[in-house]
Amino acid sequence: MFDELHPSLVQDETDTNTYTLGRVAEHNVALVCLPSGTMGTSPAATAAANMLRTFPKIRFGLMVGVGGGAPGPPSADPSDDLRLGDVVVSNPNRDSGGVFQYDFGKTIAAGKFIQTGQLNKPPAVLRSGVSTLRALHPTEGPSTYRYVCQMLEARPNMASKFRYPGQLNDLLFEASYEHCSTGTAGCESCGTRRLIAREPRNVPDPVVHYGTIGSANRVMRHGATREKLR
């Protein structure tokens, strides 16, 4: 998604990251991915610390990735319900800094879990930018769909992985349904009788949601546990 790519620069000798450098609009950007085979908050923190050694004047960082959705109840408005391809932006409120680390805390008597501490809010300059975007969306709409279309026009080979597969492939099963373990990536062998019928959207554009993002050192792929956390 860079508008321009930049050549590599000399890194701090203790920095183990590998960067892609470029420009997005008027912003110079250093992009880093986690090392292959690693995941979680600790490797992410290590990558961010290494980045600051090589680029000490970075103004702010954005963590971007693919997450599992916590969709609302079947009665939810289609524009409020989380669907395949939607974008979620963390937004602080009175009780959270925008990202909720749901596995950080202590277990006490009777197995009750108590969360301890919370993450800080993003810098004010980013929260002001979010407010501006939210004000523009009702009149101008999000630009996500336009950018994805431009990307696929410039790089047709990316279509198989990044093109929106359509609402017919956005399947939501009942939270209590235990999916078939067939070793395949899809749900071809799962029982369609346990699907939840949701009202279709009128347009394929991704919806941008603002709220709390759950974060942990484990991947959440269990519907009943997801619903309990939601």
Short mmCIF file of C-alpha atoms in Angstrom, two decimals, residues 64-189:
data_model
loop_
_atom_site.label_atom_id
_atom_site.label_comp_id
_atom_site.label_asym_id
_atom_site.label_seq_id
_atom_site.Cartn_x
_atom_site.Cartn_y
_atom_site.Cartn_z
CA VAL A 64 -2.09 -3.79 12.15
CA GLY A 65 -3.15 -7.38 11.67
CA VAL A 66 -5.86 -9.90 10.96
CA GLY A 67 -8.11 -10.68 13.89
CA GLY A 68 -10.99 -12.98 14.70
CA GLY A 69 -14.34 -11.20 14.87
CA ALA A 70 -16.75 -11.17 17.78
CA PRO A 71 -20.04 -10.68 15.89
CA GLY A 72 -23.11 -9.29 17.56
CA PRO A 73 -26.44 -11.10 18.06
CA PRO A 74 -28.47 -12.09 14.95
CA SER A 75 -30.81 -9.15 15.57
CA ALA A 76 -27.96 -6.64 15.19
CA ASP A 77 -28.17 -4.02 12.48
CA PRO A 78 -26.07 -5.15 9.45
CA SER A 79 -24.00 -1.97 9.65
CA ASP A 80 -23.24 -2.59 13.34
CA ASP A 81 -22.60 -6.31 13.13
CA LEU A 82 -19.03 -7.46 12.49
CA ARG A 83 -18.70 -9.16 9.10
CA LEU A 84 -15.92 -10.70 7.01
CA GLY A 85 -13.52 -8.02 5.74
CA ASP A 86 -14.61 -5.29 8.16
CA VAL A 87 -12.06 -3.02 9.83
CA VAL A 88 -11.90 -2.52 13.60
CA VAL A 89 -10.12 0.51 15.09
CA SER A 90 -9.40 0.50 18.81
CA ASN A 91 -11.15 3.35 20.58
CA PRO A 92 -10.72 4.09 24.30
CA ASN A 93 -13.64 4.52 26.67
CA ARG A 94 -14.12 5.06 30.37
CA ASP A 95 -13.11 1.49 31.27
CA SER A 96 -10.50 0.66 28.63
CA GLY A 97 -7.62 2.19 26.71
CA GLY A 98 -8.98 0.68 23.50
CA VAL A 99 -7.19 -2.68 23.71
CA PHE A 100 -8.27 -5.17 26.39
CA GLN A 101 -5.68 -7.79 27.35
CA TYR A 102 -8.18 -10.37 28.51
CA ASP A 103 -5.69 -12.98 29.75
CA PHE A 104 -3.74 -10.59 32.00
CA GLY A 105 -4.77 -10.89 35.64
CA LYS A 106 -5.12 -13.40 38.45
CA THR A 107 -7.29 -16.41 39.25
CA ILE A 108 -8.75 -16.50 42.76
CA ALA A 109 -11.09 -18.75 44.73
CA ALA A 110 -13.61 -20.86 42.81
CA GLY A 111 -11.64 -20.24 39.63
CA LYS A 112 -12.83 -16.65 39.29
CA PHE A 113 -10.58 -14.54 37.04
CA ILE A 114 -9.91 -10.90 37.84
CA GLN A 115 -8.29 -8.65 35.28
CA THR A 116 -5.54 -6.45 36.72
CA GLY A 117 -4.31 -3.28 35.06
CA GLN A 118 -5.06 -1.92 31.62
CA LEU A 119 -3.17 -0.63 28.62
CA ASN A 120 -2.72 3.10 28.08
CA LYS A 121 -4.76 5.12 25.60
CA PRO A 122 -3.19 5.93 22.21
CA PRO A 123 -1.57 9.39 21.86
CA ALA A 124 -3.93 12.35 21.55
CA VAL A 125 -2.79 13.06 17.96
CA LEU A 126 -4.07 9.64 16.85
CA ARG A 127 -7.33 9.90 18.78
CA SER A 128 -7.94 13.30 17.17
CA GLY A 129 -7.36 11.74 13.76
CA VAL A 130 -9.87 9.00 14.56
CA SER A 131 -12.46 11.62 15.51
CA THR A 132 -11.91 13.39 12.19
CA LEU A 133 -12.32 10.15 10.21
CA ARG A 134 -15.50 9.24 12.08
CA ALA A 135 -16.95 12.65 11.28
CA LEU A 136 -16.17 12.22 7.56
CA HIS A 137 -17.55 8.70 7.18
CA PRO A 138 -21.29 9.57 7.23
CA THR A 139 -20.88 11.99 4.31
CA GLU A 140 -17.91 10.66 2.34
CA GLY A 141 -17.80 7.02 3.43
CA PRO A 142 -14.66 5.03 4.29
CA SER A 143 -11.95 4.80 1.61
CA THR A 144 -11.05 1.17 2.39
CA TYR A 145 -12.93 -0.40 -0.52
CA ARG A 146 -11.49 2.12 -3.00
CA TYR A 147 -7.93 1.43 -1.83
CA VAL A 148 -8.41 -2.34 -2.07
CA CYS A 149 -9.76 -1.98 -5.62
CA GLN A 150 -6.78 0.17 -6.60
CA MET A 151 -4.41 -2.41 -5.12
CA LEU A 152 -6.03 -5.27 -7.06
CA GLU A 153 -5.94 -3.27 -10.29
CA ALA A 154 -2.20 -2.66 -9.85
CA ARG A 155 -1.47 -6.20 -8.58
CA PRO A 156 -4.00 -8.65 -10.12
CA ASN A 157 -2.05 -11.62 -8.72
CA MET A 158 -3.16 -10.58 -5.21
CA ALA A 159 -6.86 -11.01 -6.04
CA SER A 160 -7.10 -14.65 -4.93
CA LYS A 161 -6.01 -13.73 -1.40
CA PHE A 162 -7.40 -10.24 -0.87
CA ARG A 163 -10.55 -9.90 -3.00
CA TYR A 164 -13.79 -9.91 -0.99
CA PRO A 165 -15.29 -13.41 -1.43
CA GLY A 166 -18.89 -12.21 -1.11
CA GLN A 167 -21.55 -12.45 1.57
CA LEU A 168 -22.43 -16.05 0.61
CA ASN A 169 -19.01 -17.13 1.91
CA ASP A 170 -19.34 -15.16 5.16
CA LEU A 171 -20.76 -17.98 7.31
CA LEU A 172 -21.56 -17.58 11.01
CA PHE A 173 -22.30 -20.70 13.04
CA GLU A 174 -23.97 -20.87 16.44
CA ALA A 175 -21.43 -20.19 19.17
CA SER A 176 -22.03 -23.60 20.77
CA TYR A 177 -21.35 -25.49 17.53
CA GLU A 178 -18.18 -27.60 17.58
CA HIS A 179 -16.69 -27.48 14.08
CA CYS A 180 -15.60 -30.64 12.29
CA SER A 181 -11.86 -31.29 12.51
CA THR A 182 -11.14 -32.52 8.99
CA GLY A 183 -7.77 -30.86 8.52
CA THR A 184 -9.14 -28.54 5.83
CA ALA A 185 -9.15 -24.76 6.00
CA GLY A 186 -12.86 -24.34 5.27
CA CYS A 187 -16.17 -25.50 6.70
CA GLU A 188 -17.22 -27.81 3.86
CA SER A 189 -17.98 -30.65 6.29
#
